[in-house]
Tab-separated table of C-alpha atoms and ligand atoms in Angstrom:
chain	number	residue	atom	x	y	z
M	1	MET	CA	3.067	-40.625	2.440
M	2	THR	CA	5.052	-37.261	2.318
M	3	ILE	CA	7.267	-37.794	-0.942
M	4	ALA	CA	5.350	-36.411	-4.096
M	5	GLU	CA	3.885	-38.202	-6.891
M	6	GLN	CA	6.622	-39.368	-9.598
M	7	GLU	CA	9.247	-37.602	-7.390
M	8	PHE	CA	11.379	-40.709	-8.491
M	9	LYS	CA	10.524	-41.251	-11.776
M	10	GLY	CA	12.814	-42.336	-14.471
M	11	ARG	CA	15.593	-43.512	-11.199
M	12	LYS	CA	16.117	-47.182	-10.249
M	13	LEU	CA	17.038	-47.858	-6.596
M	14	ILE	CA	18.289	-51.430	-5.577
M	15	VAL	CA	17.593	-52.663	-2.027
M	16	ILE	CA	19.703	-55.080	-0.673
M	17	GLY	CA	17.628	-56.884	2.108
M	18	GLY	CA	14.189	-55.616	0.434
M	19	THR	CA	11.709	-58.374	1.128
M	20	SER	CA	10.329	-57.289	4.271
M	21	GLY	CA	10.895	-54.718	7.097
M	22	MET	CA	12.496	-51.388	6.377
M	23	GLY	CA	13.756	-52.304	2.952
M	24	TYR	CA	10.547	-53.176	1.913
M	25	ALA	CA	8.956	-50.097	3.195
M	26	ILE	CA	11.464	-47.967	1.195
M	27	ALA	CA	11.547	-49.690	-2.124
M	28	GLU	CA	7.314	-49.524	-1.560
M	29	GLN	CA	7.673	-45.633	-1.294
M	30	ILE	CA	10.376	-45.628	-4.197
M	31	VAL	CA	7.900	-47.109	-6.432
M	32	SER	CA	4.922	-45.420	-5.366
M	33	ALA	CA	6.475	-42.057	-6.281
M	34	GLY	CA	7.457	-43.303	-10.056
M	35	GLY	CA	10.943	-45.226	-9.241
M	36	ASP	CA	11.898	-49.352	-10.192
M	37	ALA	CA	13.408	-51.091	-7.712
M	38	VAL	CA	15.577	-54.063	-7.272
M	39	ILE	CA	14.979	-55.739	-4.522
M	40	VAL	CA	17.434	-58.607	-3.057
M	41	GLY	CA	16.709	-60.935	-0.270
M	42	ARG	CA	17.850	-64.420	0.644
M	43	ASN	CA	14.878	-66.300	0.602
M	44	GLN	CA	13.089	-66.971	-2.556
M	45	GLU	CA	9.487	-67.338	-1.086
M	46	LYS	CA	9.892	-64.049	0.666
M	47	LEU	CA	11.309	-62.659	-2.567
M	48	ASP	CA	8.539	-63.918	-4.887
M	49	ALA	CA	5.693	-62.666	-2.285
M	50	ALA	CA	7.505	-58.899	-1.999
M	51	SER	CA	8.144	-58.749	-5.960
M	52	ALA	CA	4.443	-59.447	-6.480
M	53	ALA	CA	3.426	-57.678	-3.942
M	54	LEU	CA	5.635	-54.558	-5.045
M	55	ALA	CA	4.466	-55.260	-9.097
M	56	GLY	CA	1.283	-53.735	-8.673
M	57	LYS	CA	2.960	-50.368	-7.756
M	58	GLY	CA	5.706	-50.011	-10.183
M	59	THR	CA	8.750	-51.939	-11.856
M	60	VAL	CA	10.510	-54.172	-9.587
M	61	GLN	CA	12.954	-56.982	-10.208
M	62	GLY	CA	13.988	-59.477	-7.500
M	63	HIS	CA	17.079	-60.981	-7.126
M	64	GLU	CA	18.257	-64.240	-4.988
M	65	ALA	CA	21.357	-63.694	-3.179
M	66	ASP	CA	22.974	-64.927	0.479
M	67	LEU	CA	25.052	-62.075	1.463
M	68	SER	CA	27.213	-64.388	3.760
M	69	ASP	CA	28.356	-66.523	0.912
M	70	ALA	CA	30.866	-64.949	-1.095
M	71	GLN	CA	30.019	-66.860	-4.387
M	72	SER	CA	26.406	-65.645	-4.138
M	73	VAL	CA	27.738	-62.168	-3.478
M	74	GLU	CA	30.348	-62.250	-6.533
M	75	LYS	CA	27.157	-63.201	-8.678
M	76	LEU	CA	25.446	-60.458	-7.606
M	77	VAL	CA	27.899	-57.868	-8.024
M	78	GLU	CA	28.453	-59.344	-11.511
M	79	VAL	CA	24.318	-58.802	-12.302
M	80	ILE	CA	24.302	-55.346	-10.617
M	81	ARG	CA	27.413	-54.491	-13.208
M	82	THR	CA	25.906	-55.838	-15.673
M	83	ASP	CA	22.277	-55.479	-15.391
M	84	HIS	CA	21.823	-52.445	-12.950
M	85	ALA	CA	24.448	-49.741	-14.179
M	86	ASP	CA	21.677	-47.483	-14.220
M	87	ALA	CA	20.741	-47.587	-10.666
M	88	THR	CA	21.438	-43.759	-9.217
M	89	MET	CA	19.920	-45.132	-5.677
M	90	LEU	CA	21.212	-47.839	-2.913
M	91	VAL	CA	19.689	-49.017	0.198
M	92	ASN	CA	21.818	-51.276	2.352
M	93	ALA	CA	19.418	-53.014	4.751
M	94	ALA	CA	20.273	-56.348	5.110
M	95	GLY	CA	20.728	-57.557	8.599
M	96	VAL	CA	20.220	-60.097	10.966
M	97	PHE	CA	20.330	-59.776	14.929
M	98	ALA	CA	20.126	-61.903	17.790
M	99	PRO	CA	21.201	-60.343	21.103
M	100	LYS	CA	23.654	-62.527	22.849
M	101	PRO	CA	26.130	-61.792	25.885
M	102	PHE	CA	29.938	-60.559	24.577
M	103	LEU	CA	30.888	-64.233	26.521
M	104	GLU	CA	28.703	-66.533	24.599
M	105	HIS	CA	29.592	-65.086	21.307
M	106	THR	CA	31.076	-67.795	18.732
M	107	PRO	CA	33.091	-67.220	15.995
M	108	GLU	CA	29.763	-68.472	13.519
M	109	ASP	CA	28.009	-65.652	15.310
M	110	TYR	CA	30.865	-62.930	14.857
M	111	ASP	CA	31.137	-63.730	11.001
M	112	ARG	CA	27.308	-63.776	10.807
M	113	TYR	CA	27.190	-60.156	10.961
M	114	MET	CA	30.675	-59.592	9.595
M	115	SER	CA	29.823	-61.346	6.500
M	116	ILE	CA	27.058	-59.091	5.850
M	117	ASN	CA	29.569	-55.980	5.963
M	118	ARG	CA	31.705	-57.855	3.580
M	119	ALA	CA	29.292	-58.300	0.863
M	120	THR	CA	27.724	-54.402	1.792
M	121	PHE	CA	31.715	-53.349	0.995
M	122	PHE	CA	31.745	-55.139	-2.109
M	123	ILE	CA	28.544	-54.704	-3.356
M	124	THR	CA	28.426	-50.875	-2.551
M	125	GLN	CA	31.631	-50.487	-4.321
M	126	ALA	CA	29.950	-52.324	-7.324
M	127	VAL	CA	27.052	-49.779	-7.274
M	128	ALA	CA	29.470	-46.642	-6.726
M	129	ALA	CA	31.352	-47.561	-9.316
M	130	ASN	CA	28.322	-47.851	-11.814
M	131	MET	CA	27.205	-44.319	-10.849
M	132	VAL	CA	30.476	-43.118	-11.121
M	133	ALA	CA	30.833	-44.152	-14.721
M	134	GLY	CA	26.955	-43.143	-15.132
M	135	ALA	CA	28.088	-39.363	-14.713
M	136	LYS	CA	24.411	-38.482	-13.349
M	137	GLY	CA	25.599	-38.766	-9.225
M	138	GLY	CA	23.498	-40.820	-6.631
M	139	ALA	CA	22.371	-41.272	-3.387
M	140	ILE	CA	23.635	-44.572	-0.600
M	141	VAL	CA	21.764	-44.965	2.342
M	142	ASN	CA	23.000	-47.494	4.547
M	143	ILE	CA	20.692	-49.129	7.797
M	144	GLY	CA	22.828	-48.972	11.000
M	145	SER	CA	21.952	-49.123	14.449
M	146	MET	CA	21.412	-47.121	17.585
M	147	TRP	CA	22.883	-50.018	19.389
M	148	ALA	CA	26.074	-48.696	17.490
M	149	HIS	CA	26.121	-45.448	19.441
M	150	GLN	CA	25.259	-47.025	22.824
M	151	ALA	CA	24.743	-50.288	24.374
M	152	VAL	CA	21.329	-51.710	26.085
M	153	ALA	CA	21.510	-54.246	28.885
M	154	ALA	CA	18.027	-56.291	27.565
M	155	THR	CA	20.064	-56.731	24.175
M	156	PRO	CA	23.631	-57.511	24.815
M	157	SER	CA	25.031	-56.993	20.776
M	158	SER	CA	28.561	-56.663	21.122
M	159	ALA	CA	29.610	-58.218	17.677
M	160	TYR	CA	26.164	-56.664	15.768
M	161	SER	CA	27.067	-53.409	16.816
M	162	MET	CA	30.752	-53.763	16.064
M	163	ALA	CA	29.749	-54.447	12.866
M	164	LYS	CA	26.993	-51.461	12.298
M	165	ALA	CA	29.640	-49.140	13.905
M	166	GLY	CA	31.823	-50.176	11.058
M	167	LEU	CA	28.981	-49.497	8.650
M	168	HIS	CA	28.240	-45.577	9.913
M	169	SER	CA	32.306	-45.112	9.519
M	170	LEU	CA	32.064	-46.510	5.907
M	171	THR	CA	28.862	-44.260	5.698
M	172	GLN	CA	31.234	-41.242	6.731
M	173	HIS	CA	34.115	-42.405	4.479
M	174	LEU	CA	32.417	-42.986	1.196
M	175	GLY	CA	30.376	-39.691	1.858
M	176	MET	CA	33.786	-37.649	1.953
M	177	GLU	CA	35.450	-39.908	-1.068
M	178	LEU	CA	32.483	-40.030	-3.434
M	179	SER	CA	30.923	-36.099	-3.117
M	180	ALA	CA	33.487	-35.337	-6.078
M	181	ASN	CA	30.994	-37.614	-8.149
M	182	GLY	CA	27.939	-36.140	-6.814
M	183	ILE	CA	26.859	-39.294	-4.815
M	184	ARG	CA	25.429	-38.889	-1.416
M	185	VAL	CA	26.018	-41.453	0.928
M	186	ASN	CA	24.206	-41.655	4.302
M	187	ALA	CA	23.082	-43.852	7.251
M	188	ILE	CA	19.867	-44.184	9.844
M	189	ALA	CA	20.500	-45.321	12.958
M	190	PRO	CA	17.443	-46.461	14.043
M	191	ALA	CA	16.074	-47.921	17.757
M	192	VAL	CA	13.422	-50.401	18.096
M	193	VAL	CA	11.284	-50.886	14.954
M	194	ARG	CA	8.596	-53.605	14.402
M	195	THR	CA	9.994	-55.700	11.336
M	196	PRO	CA	10.303	-59.880	11.438
M	197	ILE	CA	14.038	-59.319	12.478
M	198	TYR	CA	13.026	-59.788	15.798
M	199	GLU	CA	11.325	-63.303	14.559
M	200	GLY	CA	15.127	-64.459	14.298
M	201	PHE	CA	15.213	-64.984	18.332
M	202	ILE	CA	11.965	-64.547	19.561
M	203	PRO	CA	8.773	-67.039	18.453
M	204	ARG	CA	6.474	-65.593	16.283
M	205	GLU	CA	3.560	-65.225	18.222
M	206	GLU	CA	5.455	-63.664	20.952
M	207	VAL	CA	7.076	-61.129	18.933
M	208	HIS	CA	3.797	-58.413	18.866
M	209	SER	CA	3.757	-58.139	22.793
M	210	ALA	CA	7.856	-57.999	23.043
M	211	ILE	CA	8.277	-55.583	21.017
M	212	SER	CA	5.340	-53.448	22.722
M	213	GLY	CA	7.638	-53.798	25.795
M	214	PHE	CA	10.086	-51.772	24.339
M	215	ASP	CA	7.265	-48.365	23.570
M	216	SER	CA	8.284	-46.857	26.559
M	217	PHE	CA	11.772	-47.384	26.590
M	218	HIS	CA	11.607	-44.532	23.417
M	219	PRO	CA	10.707	-41.170	24.749
M	220	ILE	CA	8.163	-40.410	22.185
M	221	GLY	CA	6.420	-43.282	23.508
M	222	ARG	CA	6.070	-45.848	21.371
M	223	VAL	CA	8.524	-48.533	19.110
M	224	GLY	CA	9.311	-47.338	15.136
M	225	THR	CA	7.507	-48.696	12.149
M	226	PRO	CA	9.362	-49.445	8.874
M	227	GLU	CA	7.313	-46.443	7.446
M	228	ASP	CA	8.976	-44.307	9.940
M	229	ILE	CA	12.053	-45.399	8.498
M	230	ALA	CA	11.462	-45.455	5.035
M	231	GLU	CA	10.337	-41.608	5.281
M	232	VAL	CA	13.754	-40.418	6.299
M	233	ALA	CA	15.281	-43.056	4.075
M	234	THR	CA	13.211	-41.362	0.973
M	235	PHE	CA	14.018	-38.190	2.075
M	236	LEU	CA	18.254	-38.717	1.806
M	237	LEU	CA	17.788	-40.638	-1.695
M	238	SER	CA	15.867	-37.845	-2.793
M	239	ASP	CA	17.319	-34.013	-4.162
M	240	ARG	CA	15.654	-32.601	-1.097
M	241	ALA	CA	18.597	-33.868	0.609
M	242	GLY	CA	21.048	-32.643	-1.379
M	243	TRP	CA	23.288	-30.617	0.919
M	244	VAL	CA	23.161	-34.009	3.591
M	245	THR	CA	26.220	-36.533	2.902
M	246	GLY	CA	28.499	-38.332	5.004
M	247	SER	CA	25.927	-38.403	7.969
M	248	VAL	CA	24.118	-41.066	10.602
M	249	TRP	CA	20.606	-39.633	11.470
M	250	ASP	CA	19.041	-41.105	14.367
M	251	ALA	CA	15.644	-42.550	13.371
M	252	ASP	CA	15.053	-43.805	17.098
M	253	GLY	CA	12.002	-42.169	18.552
M	254	GLY	CA	14.391	-40.077	20.951
M	255	VAL	CA	16.617	-42.831	22.646
M	256	MET	CA	20.154	-40.952	21.613
M	257	ALA	CA	18.508	-38.030	23.479
M	258	GLY	CA	17.358	-39.568	26.537
M	259	ARG	CA	15.532	-42.475	27.802
M	260	ASN	CA	12.061	-42.378	29.792
J	301	NAP	N1	14.230	-53.704	13.413
J	301	NAP	C1	15.016	-53.030	14.615
J	301	NAP	O1	14.674	-52.532	15.405
J	301	NAP	C2	16.274	-52.604	13.847
J	301	NAP	C3	17.053	-52.069	14.605
J	301	NAP	C4	18.119	-51.282	14.135
J	301	NAP	C5	18.823	-51.753	13.439
J	301	NAP	N2	18.052	-52.711	12.317
J	301	NAP	C6	18.654	-52.979	10.650
J	301	NAP	O2	17.942	-52.423	10.388
J	301	NAP	C7	17.984	-53.042	9.118
J	301	NAP	C8	16.647	-53.733	8.727
J	301	NAP	O3	16.136	-54.538	9.399
J	301	NAP	P1	14.608	-54.836	9.768
J	301	NAP	O4	14.510	-54.515	11.293
J	301	NAP	O5	14.060	-54.735	8.340
J	301	NAP	O6	14.856	-56.548	9.264
J	301	NAP	P2	13.854	-57.498	8.438
J	301	NAP	O7	12.453	-57.479	8.119
J	301	NAP	O8	14.350	-59.106	9.017
J	301	NAP	O9	14.666	-57.543	6.878
J	301	NAP	C9	15.773	-57.629	6.612
J	301	NAP	C10	16.351	-58.436	5.406
J	301	NAP	O10	17.554	-58.657	5.349
J	301	NAP	C11	17.976	-59.822	4.118
J	301	NAP	N3	19.058	-60.641	4.712
J	301	NAP	C12	19.248	-61.169	5.763
J	301	NAP	N4	20.445	-61.539	5.838
J	301	NAP	C13	20.687	-61.670	4.522
J	301	NAP	C14	21.578	-62.658	3.971
J	301	NAP	N5	22.382	-62.914	4.686
J	301	NAP	N6	21.337	-62.581	2.419
J	301	NAP	C15	20.773	-61.665	1.781
J	301	NAP	N7	19.610	-60.653	2.500
J	301	NAP	C16	19.798	-61.284	3.558
J	301	NAP	C17	16.463	-60.074	4.853
J	301	NAP	O11	15.863	-61.145	3.507
J	301	NAP	P3	15.766	-62.805	3.999
J	301	NAP	O12	14.673	-62.562	4.892
J	301	NAP	O13	14.930	-63.043	2.620
J	301	NAP	O14	16.965	-63.224	4.824
J	301	NAP	C18	15.792	-58.853	4.363
J	301	NAP	O15	14.946	-58.838	3.369
J	301	NAP	C19	19.145	-54.559	8.981
J	301	NAP	O16	20.316	-53.865	8.751
J	301	NAP	C20	18.498	-54.591	10.804
J	301	NAP	O17	20.191	-54.732	11.636
J	301	NAP	C21	16.978	-52.901	12.674
């Protein structure tokens, strides 16, 4: 790990989608560097397991919320307002991914992605309002996607990518609007990263080899790990990135530079 010991001491991070994959890895790096973390996920068992695993490293709280359920989002927003007004870091990592041709998308498929964006918008608004009121500044990192920059024939994802392109745009707008309050807002656009998200459409026993099939797609020669993304995210959350805002960083093994 490259972040300094205790670099995040006294700072609280909220990770929406912090129970596995990139969100979990980011929470792990922050608590290991002295910060506190609040992790949010939909599956209570996963939430309990992730909270227990992180608790050995630092102070962690878990909150169950389903971003596709407006009432659940309202409750979470209330918890953020009342219990976590001191958070100066937010990571929006919640997401689902199920490639499907454009002509086969149903309204439910579309809503699945857009409801996560809607929730992200209002959760971010609540956290940013707290940051403004707290007058200590803050840092927000949104996990976007390489698929919002370019389409990949093997993984057609029109609605998913439309949502992620919106998240990239939100990043730019908030970077601009919140800069006067000392709040930086950036996004990361990963290519293929080995996480449980692929279990949503590939049988679990086949996921490892299916993802490995994408190694050569990346100029660097391998798919990414959650830790690859966490390294970038924790840098963007840190004061070391104090002059970076409104940006969308390609953390993609070189895919946006070119393909093998
Ligand atoms: N892995 C990749 O190759 C890749 C590439 C580009 C971008 N991304 C993006 O990276 C982000 C992180 O994904 P990951 O790959 O780390 O996958 P992951 O391990 O499946 O993590 C996704 C997280 O989002 C949470 N989540 C999903 N739907 C939710 C909902 N409706 N309400 C509340 N929480 C919800 C999950 O919690 P539960 O399990 O409890 O639902 C989990 O904590 C996502 O936004 C994804 O789109 C991934």
